[in-house]
PDB file of N, CA, C and O in Angstrom:
ATOM      1  N   ALA A   1    -142.466  58.920 350.480  1.00 57.00           N
ATOM      2  CA  ALA A   1    -142.066  60.187 349.453  1.00 57.00           C
ATOM      3  C   ALA A   1    -140.914  59.331 348.649  1.00 57.00           C
ATOM      4  O   ALA A   1    -140.764  58.323 349.659  1.00 57.00           O
ATOM      5  N   ALA A   2    -141.164  59.070 347.529  1.00 62.00           N
ATOM      6  CA  ALA A   2    -139.789  58.429 346.823  1.00 62.00           C
ATOM      7  C   ALA A   2    -138.824  59.397 347.171  1.00 62.00           C
ATOM      8  O   ALA A   2    -138.465  60.695 346.836  1.00 62.00           O
ATOM      9  N   GLU A   3    -137.466  58.593 347.199  1.00 75.00           N
ATOM     10  CA  GLU A   3    -136.077  58.892 347.161  1.00 75.00           C
ATOM     11  C   GLU A   3    -135.974  59.716 345.990  1.00 75.00           C
ATOM     12  O   GLU A   3    -136.381  59.744 344.057  1.00 75.00           O
ATOM     13  N   PRO A   4    -136.010  60.988 346.218  1.00 77.00           N
ATOM     14  CA  PRO A   4    -135.412  62.311 344.333  1.00 77.00           C
ATOM     15  C   PRO A   4    -134.607  60.944 343.509  1.00 77.00           C
ATOM     16  O   PRO A   4    -133.115  60.861 344.423  1.00 77.00           O
ATOM     17  N   SER A   5    -134.116  61.260 342.630  1.00 92.00           N
ATOM     18  CA  SER A   5    -133.316  60.308 341.794  1.00 92.00           C
ATOM     19  C   SER A   5    -131.934  61.845 341.913  1.00 92.00           C
ATOM     20  O   SER A   5    -132.102  63.097 341.841  1.00 92.00           O
ATOM     21  N   GLU A   6    -130.924  60.730 341.292  1.00 93.00           N
ATOM     22  CA  GLU A   6    -129.525  61.606 341.247  1.00 93.00           C
ATOM     23  C   GLU A   6    -130.352  63.091 339.849  1.00 93.00           C
ATOM     24  O   GLU A   6    -129.136  63.878 340.927  1.00 93.00           O
ATOM     25  N   LEU A   7    -130.551  62.406 339.246  1.00 94.00           N
ATOM     26  CA  LEU A   7    -130.855  63.758 338.101  1.00 94.00           C
ATOM     27  C   LEU A   7    -131.822  65.154 338.389  1.00 94.00           C
ATOM     28  O   LEU A   7    -131.504  66.238 338.466  1.00 94.00           O
ATOM     29  N   ASP A   8    -132.982  63.534 339.740  1.00 95.00           N
ATOM     30  CA  ASP A   8    -133.909  65.553 340.101  1.00 95.00           C
ATOM     31  C   ASP A   8    -132.396  66.820 341.172  1.00 95.00           C
ATOM     32  O   ASP A   8    -132.947  67.898 341.401  1.00 95.00           O
ATOM     33  N   GLN A   9    -131.602  66.042 341.645  1.00 96.00           N
ATOM     34  CA  GLN A   9    -130.663  66.206 342.564  1.00 96.00           C
ATOM     35  C   GLN A   9    -129.527  67.378 341.929  1.00 96.00           C
ATOM     36  O   GLN A   9    -129.631  68.494 342.204  1.00 96.00           O
ATOM     37  N   GLN A  10    -129.958  66.795 341.153  1.00 96.00           N
ATOM     38  CA  GLN A  10    -128.588  68.051 339.623  1.00 96.00           C
ATOM     39  C   GLN A  10    -129.508  68.877 339.607  1.00 96.00           C
ATOM     40  O   GLN A  10    -129.004  69.962 339.557  1.00 96.00           O
ATOM     41  N   LEU A  11    -130.648  68.542 339.476  1.00 96.00           N
ATOM     42  CA  LEU A  11    -131.545  69.889 338.681  1.00 96.00           C
ATOM     43  C   LEU A  11    -131.236  70.903 339.848  1.00 96.00           C
ATOM     44  O   LEU A  11    -131.386  71.957 339.384  1.00 96.00           O
ATOM     45  N   GLN A  12    -131.757  70.320 340.624  1.00 97.00           N
ATOM     46  CA  GLN A  12    -131.646  71.091 341.819  1.00 97.00           C
ATOM     47  C   GLN A  12    -130.584  72.033 342.328  1.00 97.00           C
ATOM     48  O   GLN A  12    -130.899  73.757 342.489  1.00 97.00           O
ATOM     49  N   GLY A  13    -129.492  71.608 342.186  1.00 97.00           N
ATOM     50  CA  GLY A  13    -129.095  72.630 342.347  1.00 97.00           C
ATOM     51  C   GLY A  13    -128.204  72.992 341.465  1.00 97.00           C
ATOM     52  O   GLY A  13    -128.077  74.177 341.827  1.00 97.00           O
ATOM     53  N   TYR A  14    -128.226  72.784 340.184  1.00 98.00           N
ATOM     54  CA  TYR A  14    -128.256  73.841 338.780  1.00 98.00           C
ATOM     55  C   TYR A  14    -129.304  75.195 339.285  1.00 98.00           C
ATOM     56  O   TYR A  14    -128.857  76.405 338.739  1.00 98.00           O
ATOM     57  N   GLN A  15    -130.384  74.401 339.875  1.00 97.00           N
ATOM     58  CA  GLN A  15    -131.239  75.603 340.142  1.00 97.00           C
ATOM     59  C   GLN A  15    -131.239  76.995 341.045  1.00 97.00           C
ATOM     60  O   GLN A  15    -131.521  78.380 340.672  1.00 97.00           O
ATOM     61  N   GLN A  16    -130.745  76.064 341.639  1.00 98.00           N
ATOM     62  CA  GLN A  16    -129.971  77.114 343.216  1.00 98.00           C
ATOM     63  C   GLN A  16    -128.482  77.785 342.897  1.00 98.00           C
ATOM     64  O   GLN A  16    -128.522  79.030 343.470  1.00 98.00           O
ATOM     65  N   VAL A  17    -128.121  77.830 341.760  1.00 98.00           N
ATOM     66  CA  VAL A  17    -127.033  77.977 341.655  1.00 98.00           C
ATOM     67  C   VAL A  17    -127.190  78.830 340.875  1.00 98.00           C
ATOM     68  O   VAL A  17    -127.182  80.579 340.490  1.00 98.00           O
ATOM     69  N   LEU A  18    -127.873  78.874 339.310  1.00 98.00           N
ATOM     70  CA  LEU A  18    -128.356  79.692 339.055  1.00 98.00           C
ATOM     71  C   LEU A  18    -130.173  81.176 339.252  1.00 98.00           C
ATOM     72  O   LEU A  18    -129.830  82.019 338.564  1.00 98.00           O
ATOM     73  N   GLN A  19    -130.430  80.819 340.660  1.00 98.00           N
ATOM     74  CA  GLN A  19    -131.145  82.285 341.256  1.00 98.00           C
ATOM     75  C   GLN A  19    -130.198  83.091 341.825  1.00 98.00           C
ATOM     76  O   GLN A  19    -130.457  84.114 342.228  1.00 98.00           O
ATOM     77  N   ARG A  20    -128.699  82.353 342.411  1.00 98.00           N
ATOM     78  CA  ARG A  20    -127.842  83.793 342.622  1.00 98.00           C
ATOM     79  C   ARG A  20    -126.859  83.890 341.706  1.00 98.00           C
ATOM     80  O   ARG A  20    -126.595  85.301 341.705  1.00 98.00           O
ATOM     81  N   GLU A  21    -126.844  83.087 340.651  1.00 98.00           N
ATOM     82  CA  GLU A  21    -125.825  83.687 339.229  1.00 98.00           C
ATOM     83  C   GLU A  21    -126.883  83.467 338.266  1.00 98.00           C
ATOM     84  O   GLU A  21    -126.679  82.235 337.364  1.00 98.00           O
ATOM     85  N   PRO A  22    -127.780  84.255 337.441  1.00 96.00           N
ATOM     86  CA  PRO A  22    -128.345  83.588 336.462  1.00 96.00           C
ATOM     87  C   PRO A  22    -127.540  83.360 335.559  1.00 96.00           C
ATOM     88  O   PRO A  22    -128.340  82.909 334.433  1.00 96.00           O
ATOM     89  N   ASN A  23    -126.191  83.983 334.963  1.00 96.00           N
ATOM     90  CA  ASN A  23    -125.547  84.062 333.809  1.00 96.00           C
ATOM     91  C   ASN A  23    -124.659  82.439 334.124  1.00 96.00           C
ATOM     92  O   ASN A  23    -123.542  82.604 332.957  1.00 96.00           O
ATOM     93  N   ASN A  24    -124.672  81.893 335.312  1.00 97.00           N
ATOM     94  CA  ASN A  24    -123.335  81.295 335.626  1.00 97.00           C
ATOM     95  C   ASN A  24    -123.841  79.869 334.611  1.00 97.00           C
ATOM     96  O   ASN A  24    -123.791  79.017 334.494  1.00 97.00           O
ATOM     97  N   GLN A  25    -122.754  79.844 333.854  1.00 97.00           N
ATOM     98  CA  GLN A  25    -122.677  79.141 331.791  1.00 97.00           C
ATOM     99  C   GLN A  25    -122.598  77.657 332.502  1.00 97.00           C
ATOM    100  O   GLN A  25    -123.088  76.813 332.067  1.00 97.00           O
ATOM    101  N   ILE A  26    -122.013  77.828 333.545  1.00 97.00           N
ATOM    102  CA  ILE A  26    -121.748  75.524 334.307  1.00 97.00           C
ATOM    103  C   ILE A  26    -122.967  75.624 333.937  1.00 97.00           C
ATOM    104  O   ILE A  26    -123.618  74.821 333.966  1.00 97.00           O
ATOM    105  N   ALA A  27    -123.437  76.121 334.834  1.00 98.00           N
ATOM    106  CA  ALA A  27    -124.632  75.867 335.593  1.00 98.00           C
ATOM    107  C   ALA A  27    -125.913  75.873 334.633  1.00 98.00           C
ATOM    108  O   ALA A  27    -126.314  74.890 334.325  1.00 98.00           O
ATOM    109  N   LEU A  28    -126.016  76.875 333.826  1.00 98.00           N
ATOM    110  CA  LEU A  28    -126.815  76.537 332.814  1.00 98.00           C
ATOM    111  C   LEU A  28    -127.056  75.792 331.931  1.00 98.00           C
ATOM    112  O   LEU A  28    -128.194  74.875 331.266  1.00 98.00           O
ATOM    113  N   GLU A  29    -125.842  75.231 331.169  1.00 97.00           N
ATOM    114  CA  GLU A  29    -124.892  74.395 330.622  1.00 97.00           C
ATOM    115  C   GLU A  29    -125.876  72.621 331.219  1.00 97.00           C
ATOM    116  O   GLU A  29    -126.658  71.684 330.315  1.00 97.00           O
ATOM    117  N   GLY A  30    -125.140  72.816 332.720  1.00 98.00           N
ATOM    118  CA  GLY A  30    -125.940  71.653 333.822  1.00 98.00           C
ATOM    119  C   GLY A  30    -127.063  71.054 333.323  1.00 98.00           C
ATOM    120  O   GLY A  30    -127.705  70.188 333.598  1.00 98.00           O
ATOM    121  N   LEU A  31    -128.073  72.503 334.084  1.00 98.00           N
ATOM    122  CA  LEU A  31    -129.566  72.273 333.859  1.00 98.00           C
ATOM    123  C   LEU A  31    -129.334  71.658 332.647  1.00 98.00           C
ATOM    124  O   LEU A  31    -130.772  70.849 332.275  1.00 98.00           O
ATOM    125  N   ALA A  32    -129.717  71.970 331.470  1.00 97.00           N
ATOM    126  CA  ALA A  32    -129.630  72.744 329.785  1.00 97.00           C
ATOM    127  C   ALA A  32    -129.318  70.431 329.726  1.00 97.00           C
ATOM    128  O   ALA A  32    -129.955  69.426 329.426  1.00 97.00           O
ATOM    129  N   GLN A  33    -128.585  70.168 330.335  1.00 96.00           N
ATOM    130  CA  GLN A  33    -128.053  68.500 329.488  1.00 96.00           C
ATOM    131  C   GLN A  33    -128.486  67.364 330.508  1.00 96.00           C
ATOM    132  O   GLN A  33    -129.023  66.837 329.587  1.00 96.00           O
ATOM    133  N   THR A  34    -129.225  68.110 332.057  1.00 96.00           N
ATOM    134  CA  THR A  34    -130.041  67.664 333.213  1.00 96.00           C
ATOM    135  C   THR A  34    -131.044  67.150 332.112  1.00 96.00           C
ATOM    136  O   THR A  34    -131.782  65.927 331.921  1.00 96.00           O
ATOM    137  N   GLN A  35    -131.763  68.578 332.099  1.00 96.00           N
ATOM    138  CA  GLN A  35    -133.101  68.258 331.150  1.00 96.00           C
ATOM    139  C   GLN A  35    -133.360  67.274 330.182  1.00 96.00           C
ATOM    140  O   GLN A  35    -134.395  67.092 330.289  1.00 96.00           O
ATOM    141  N   LEU A  36    -132.244  67.846 329.912  1.00 96.00           N
ATOM    142  CA  LEU A  36    -132.205  66.408 328.207  1.00 96.00           C
ATOM    143  C   LEU A  36    -132.152  65.362 328.287  1.00 96.00           C
ATOM    144  O   LEU A  36    -132.892  64.594 328.199  1.00 96.00           O
ATOM    145  N   GLN A  37    -131.797  64.687 329.007  1.00 95.00           N
ATOM    146  CA  GLN A  37    -131.616  63.349 329.891  1.00 95.00           C
ATOM    147  C   GLN A  37    -132.364  62.689 330.130  1.00 95.00           C
ATOM    148  O   GLN A  37    -132.727  61.482 330.231  1.00 95.00           O
ATOM    149  N   MET A  38    -132.976  64.546 331.111  1.00 95.00           N
ATOM    150  CA  MET A  38    -134.593  63.860 331.400  1.00 95.00           C
ATOM    151  C   MET A  38    -135.867  63.373 330.893  1.00 95.00           C
ATOM    152  O   MET A  38    -137.146  63.614 330.446  1.00 95.00           O
ATOM    153  N   ARG A  39    -135.345  63.793 329.566  1.00 95.00           N
ATOM    154  CA  ARG A  39    -136.481  64.465 328.380  1.00 95.00           C
ATOM    155  C   ARG A  39    -137.199  65.480 328.769  1.00 95.00           C
ATOM    156  O   ARG A  39    -138.472  65.562 327.827  1.00 95.00           O
ATOM    157  N   ASP A  40    -136.660  66.006 329.613  1.00 96.00           N
ATOM    158  CA  ASP A  40    -137.621  67.248 329.433  1.00 96.00           C
ATOM    159  C   ASP A  40    -137.277  68.309 328.425  1.00 96.00           C
ATOM    160  O   ASP A  40    -136.622  69.210 328.906  1.00 96.00           O
ATOM    161  N   PHE A  41    -137.477  67.688 327.308  1.00 97.00           N
ATOM    162  CA  PHE A  41    -136.775  68.981 326.221  1.00 97.00           C
ATOM    163  C   PHE A  41    -137.078  70.854 326.603  1.00 97.00           C
ATOM    164  O   PHE A  41    -136.579  71.791 325.634  1.00 97.00           O
ATOM    165  N   LYS A  42    -138.887  71.094 326.656  1.00 97.00           N
ATOM    166  CA  LYS A  42    -139.921  72.228 327.121  1.00 97.00           C
ATOM    167  C   LYS A  42    -138.822  72.405 327.599  1.00 97.00           C
ATOM    168  O   LYS A  42    -138.127  73.887 327.882  1.00 97.00           O
ATOM    169  N   GLY A  43    -138.262  71.925 328.850  1.00 96.00           N
ATOM    170  CA  GLY A  43    -137.510  73.445 329.710  1.00 96.00           C
ATOM    171  C   GLY A  43    -136.337  73.021 329.286  1.00 96.00           C
ATOM    172  O   GLY A  43    -135.435  74.081 330.165  1.00 96.00           O
ATOM    173  N   ALA A  44    -135.416  71.883 328.294  1.00 97.00           N
ATOM    174  CA  ALA A  44    -134.622  72.390 328.493  1.00 97.00           C
ATOM    175  C   ALA A  44    -133.738  74.030 326.841  1.00 97.00           C
ATOM    176  O   ALA A  44    -132.971  74.527 327.431  1.00 97.00           O
ATOM    177  N   ILE A  45    -134.674  74.070 326.663  1.00 98.00           N
ATOM    178  CA  ILE A  45    -134.491  74.903 325.779  1.00 98.00           C
ATOM    179  C   ILE A  45    -134.386  76.670 326.536  1.00 98.00           C
ATOM    180  O   ILE A  45    -133.911  77.648 326.262  1.00 98.00           O
ATOM    181  N   VAL A  46    -135.463  76.971 327.506  1.00 97.00           N
ATOM    182  CA  VAL A  46    -134.708  78.133 328.569  1.00 97.00           C
ATOM    183  C   VAL A  46    -133.789  78.047 329.039  1.00 97.00           C
ATOM    184  O   VAL A  46    -132.637  78.950 327.924  1.00 97.00           O
ATOM    185  N   PRO A  47    -132.656  77.316 329.058  1.00 98.00           N
ATOM    186  CA  PRO A  47    -131.488  77.420 329.765  1.00 98.00           C
ATOM    187  C   PRO A  47    -130.318  78.143 328.354  1.00 98.00           C
ATOM    188  O   PRO A  47    -129.107  78.215 328.157  1.00 98.00           O
ATOM    189  N   LEU A  48    -131.013  76.623 327.259  1.00 98.00           N
ATOM    190  CA  LEU A  48    -130.140  76.638 326.032  1.00 98.00           C
ATOM    191  C   LEU A  48    -130.380  78.139 325.290  1.00 98.00           C
ATOM    192  O   LEU A  48    -129.246  78.155 324.667  1.00 98.00           O
ATOM    193  N   GLU A  49    -131.367  78.916 325.721  1.00 98.00           N
ATOM    194  CA  GLU A  49    -131.776  80.015 324.749  1.00 98.00           C
ATOM    195  C   GLU A  49    -131.036  80.830 325.038  1.00 98.00           C
ATOM    196  O   GLU A  49    -129.978  81.968 324.452  1.00 98.00           O
ATOM    197  N   LYS A  50    -130.370  80.405 326.651  1.00 98.00           N
ATOM    198  CA  LYS A  50    -129.665  82.156 327.111  1.00 98.00           C
ATOM    199  C   LYS A  50    -128.062  81.661 326.509  1.00 98.00           C
ATOM    200  O   LYS A  50    -127.773  82.238 326.981  1.00 98.00           O
ATOM    201  N   LEU A  51    -128.328  80.506 326.716  1.00 98.00           N
ATOM    202  CA  LEU A  51    -126.205  80.146 326.271  1.00 98.00           C
ATOM    203  C   LEU A  51    -126.085  80.596 324.784  1.00 98.00           C
ATOM    204  O   LEU A  51    -124.890  80.672 324.777  1.00 98.00           O
ATOM    205  N   VAL A  52    -126.884  80.660 323.884  1.00 98.00           N
ATOM    206  CA  VAL A  52    -126.897  81.155 323.157  1.00 98.00           C
ATOM    207  C   VAL A  52    -126.752  82.232 322.955  1.00 98.00           C
ATOM    208  O   VAL A  52    -125.709  82.606 322.044  1.00 98.00           O
ATOM    209  N   LYS A  53    -127.512  83.351 323.433  1.00 97.00           N
ATOM    210  CA  LYS A  53    -127.506  84.452 324.011  1.00 97.00           C
ATOM    211  C   LYS A  53    -125.763  84.611 323.956  1.00 97.00           C
ATOM    212  O   LYS A  53    -125.482  85.904 323.704  1.00 97.00           O
ATOM    213  N   LEU A  54    -125.651  84.632 325.169  1.00 97.00           N
ATOM    214  CA  LEU A  54    -124.011  84.846 325.557  1.00 97.00           C
ATOM    215  C   LEU A  54    -123.028  83.775 324.878  1.00 97.00           C
ATOM    216  O   LEU A  54    -122.284  84.577 325.317  1.00 97.00           O
ATOM    217  N   ASN A  55    -123.571  83.526 324.426  1.00 96.00           N
ATOM    218  CA  ASN A  55    -122.072  82.981 323.097  1.00 96.00           C
ATOM    219  C   ASN A  55    -123.083  82.317 321.497  1.00 96.00           C
ATOM    220  O   ASN A  55    -123.161  80.853 321.248  1.00 96.00           O
ATOM    221  N   PRO A  56    -123.090  83.561 321.295  1.00 94.00           N
ATOM    222  CA  PRO A  56    -123.302  83.164 319.157  1.00 94.00           C
ATOM    223  C   PRO A  56    -123.275  82.546 318.888  1.00 94.00           C
ATOM    224  O   PRO A  56    -123.033  82.125 317.958  1.00 94.00           O
ATOM    225  N   ASP A  57    -121.736  82.428 319.513  1.00 96.00           N
ATOM    226  CA  ASP A  57    -120.721  81.181 317.890  1.00 96.00           C
ATOM    227  C   ASP A  57    -120.254  80.319 318.795  1.00 96.00           C
ATOM    228  O   ASP A  57    -119.034  79.708 317.975  1.00 96.00           O
ATOM    229  N   ARG A  58    -121.178  79.592 319.389  1.00 96.00           N
ATOM    230  CA  ARG A  58    -121.096  78.541 319.936  1.00 96.00           C
ATOM    231  C   ARG A  58    -121.504  77.560 319.246  1.00 96.00           C
ATOM    232  O   ARG A  58    -123.149  77.690 319.618  1.00 96.00           O
ATOM    233  N   SER A  59    -121.642  77.487 318.265  1.00 97.00           N
ATOM    234  CA  SER A  59    -122.127  76.313 317.502  1.00 97.00           C
ATOM    235  C   SER A  59    -122.745  74.911 318.582  1.00 97.00           C
ATOM    236  O   SER A  59    -124.798  74.658 317.621  1.00 97.00           O
ATOM    237  N   ASP A  60    -122.559  74.934 318.991  1.00 96.00           N
ATOM    238  CA  ASP A  60    -122.180  73.124 319.779  1.00 96.00           C
ATOM    239  C   ASP A  60    -123.805  74.216 319.967  1.00 96.00           C
ATOM    240  O   ASP A  60    -125.315  73.292 320.751  1.00 96.00           O
ATOM    241  N   TYR A  61    -124.176  75.324 320.710  1.00 97.00           N
ATOM    242  CA  TYR A  61    -125.653  75.393 321.853  1.00 97.00           C
ATOM    243  C   TYR A  61    -126.880  75.485 321.015  1.00 97.00           C
ATOM    244  O   TYR A  61    -128.067  75.041 320.582  1.00 97.00           O
ATOM    245  N   VAL A  62    -126.267  76.510 319.953  1.00 97.00           N
ATOM    246  CA  VAL A  62    -127.211  76.596 317.900  1.00 97.00           C
ATOM    247  C   VAL A  62    -127.867  75.161 317.895  1.00 97.00           C
ATOM    248  O   VAL A  62    -129.847  75.260 318.394  1.00 97.00           O
ATOM    249  N   THR A  63    -126.926  74.575 317.778  1.00 97.00           N
ATOM    250  CA  THR A  63    -127.765  72.662 317.743  1.00 97.00           C
ATOM    251  C   THR A  63    -128.493  72.236 318.648  1.00 97.00           C
ATOM    252  O   THR A  63    -130.103  71.317 318.495  1.00 97.00           O
ATOM    253  N   LEU A  64    -128.204  72.115 319.927  1.00 96.00           N
ATOM    254  CA  LEU A  64    -129.087  71.606 321.016  1.00 96.00           C
ATOM    255  C   LEU A  64    -130.145  72.348 321.131  1.00 96.00           C
ATOM    256  O   LEU A  64    -131.343  70.835 320.884  1.00 96.00           O
ATOM    257  N   LEU A  65    -129.940  73.797 321.145  1.00 97.00           N
ATOM    258  CA  LEU A  65    -131.089  73.860 320.958  1.00 97.00           C
ATOM    259  C   LEU A  65    -132.288  73.603 320.313  1.00 97.00           C
ATOM    260  O   LEU A  65    -133.329  73.698 319.860  1.00 97.00           O
ATOM    261  N   ALA A  66    -132.312  73.467 318.885  1.00 97.00           N
ATOM    262  CA  ALA A  66    -132.524  73.165 317.560  1.00 97.00           C
ATOM    263  C   ALA A  66    -132.804  72.057 317.743  1.00 97.00           C
ATOM    264  O   ALA A  66    -134.282  71.627 318.157  1.00 97.00           O
ATOM    265  N   GLN A  67    -132.284  71.176 318.288  1.00 97.00           N
ATOM    266  CA  GLN A  67    -132.936  69.832 318.396  1.00 97.00           C
ATOM    267  C   GLN A  67    -133.694  69.672 319.774  1.00 97.00           C
ATOM    268  O   GLN A  67    -134.738  69.193 319.493  1.00 97.00           O
ATOM    269  N   ALA A  68    -133.432  70.370 320.302  1.00 97.00           N
ATOM    270  CA  ALA A  68    -134.275  70.855 322.116  1.00 97.00           C
ATOM    271  C   ALA A  68    -135.978  70.892 321.128  1.00 97.00           C
ATOM    272  O   ALA A  68    -136.812  70.464 321.631  1.00 97.00           O
ATOM    273  N   LYS A  69    -136.319  72.002 320.953  1.00 98.00           N
ATOM    274  CA  LYS A  69    -137.062  72.840 319.810  1.00 98.00           C
ATOM    275  C   LYS A  69    -138.236  71.641 318.905  1.00 98.00           C
ATOM    276  O   LYS A  69    -138.818  70.982 319.185  1.00 98.00           O
ATOM    277  N   GLN A  70    -137.077  70.687 318.745  1.00 97.00           N
ATOM    278  CA  GLN A  70    -137.732  69.836 317.472  1.00 97.00           C
ATOM    279  C   GLN A  70    -138.541  68.559 318.367  1.00 97.00           C
ATOM    280  O   GLN A  70    -139.381  68.316 318.007  1.00 97.00           O
ATOM    281  N   GLN A  71    -137.878  68.781 319.496  1.00 96.00           N
ATOM    282  CA  GLN A  71    -137.950  66.965 320.749  1.00 96.00           C
ATOM    283  C   GLN A  71    -139.033  67.833 321.208  1.00 96.00           C
ATOM    284  O   GLN A  71    -140.670  66.748 321.391  1.00 96.00           O
ATOM    285  N   ALA A  72    -139.572  69.283 321.185  1.00 95.00           N
ATOM    286  CA  ALA A  72    -140.566  69.737 322.439  1.00 95.00           C
ATOM    287  C   ALA A  72    -142.445  69.082 321.615  1.00 95.00           C
ATOM    288  O   ALA A  72    -142.656  69.498 321.742  1.00 95.00           O
ATOM    289  N   LYS A  73    -141.392  70.074 320.042  1.00 95.00           N
ATOM    290  CA  LYS A  73    -142.985  69.673 319.241  1.00 95.00           C
ATOM    291  C   LYS A  73    -143.010  68.960 319.203  1.00 95.00           C
ATOM    292  O   LYS A  73    -144.407  67.725 318.857  1.00 95.00           O
ATOM    293  N   ALA A  74    -142.760  67.056 318.659  1.00 92.00           N
ATOM    294  CA  ALA A  74    -142.722  66.125 318.346  1.00 92.00           C
ATOM    295  C   ALA A  74    -143.156  65.210 320.069  1.00 92.00           C
ATOM    296  O   ALA A  74    -144.504  64.503 319.686  1.00 92.00           O
ATOM    297  N   SER A  75    -143.135  65.771 321.284  1.00 78.00           N
ATOM    298  CA  SER A  75    -143.583  64.713 322.157  1.00 78.00           C
ATOM    299  C   SER A  75    -145.126  65.922 322.386  1.00 78.00           C
ATOM    300  O   SER A  75    -144.801  66.092 322.552  1.00 78.00           O
TER     301      SER A  75
END
């Protein structure tokens, strides 16, 4: 079997944290960023939506979510 890439390992780490702490913002942000780097735009939408819900005043999250949704439609 192929070695999991660094991004795969990061993804799993964030997912494990979120199983214990579903609203851990550092893990949500890390998960979203990692999925965006992996070009998994559909996957990034869920943690980004949660971040927007938890931080409605953070325009950077709103922007990232809009971009992820656009990319998911395009791909």
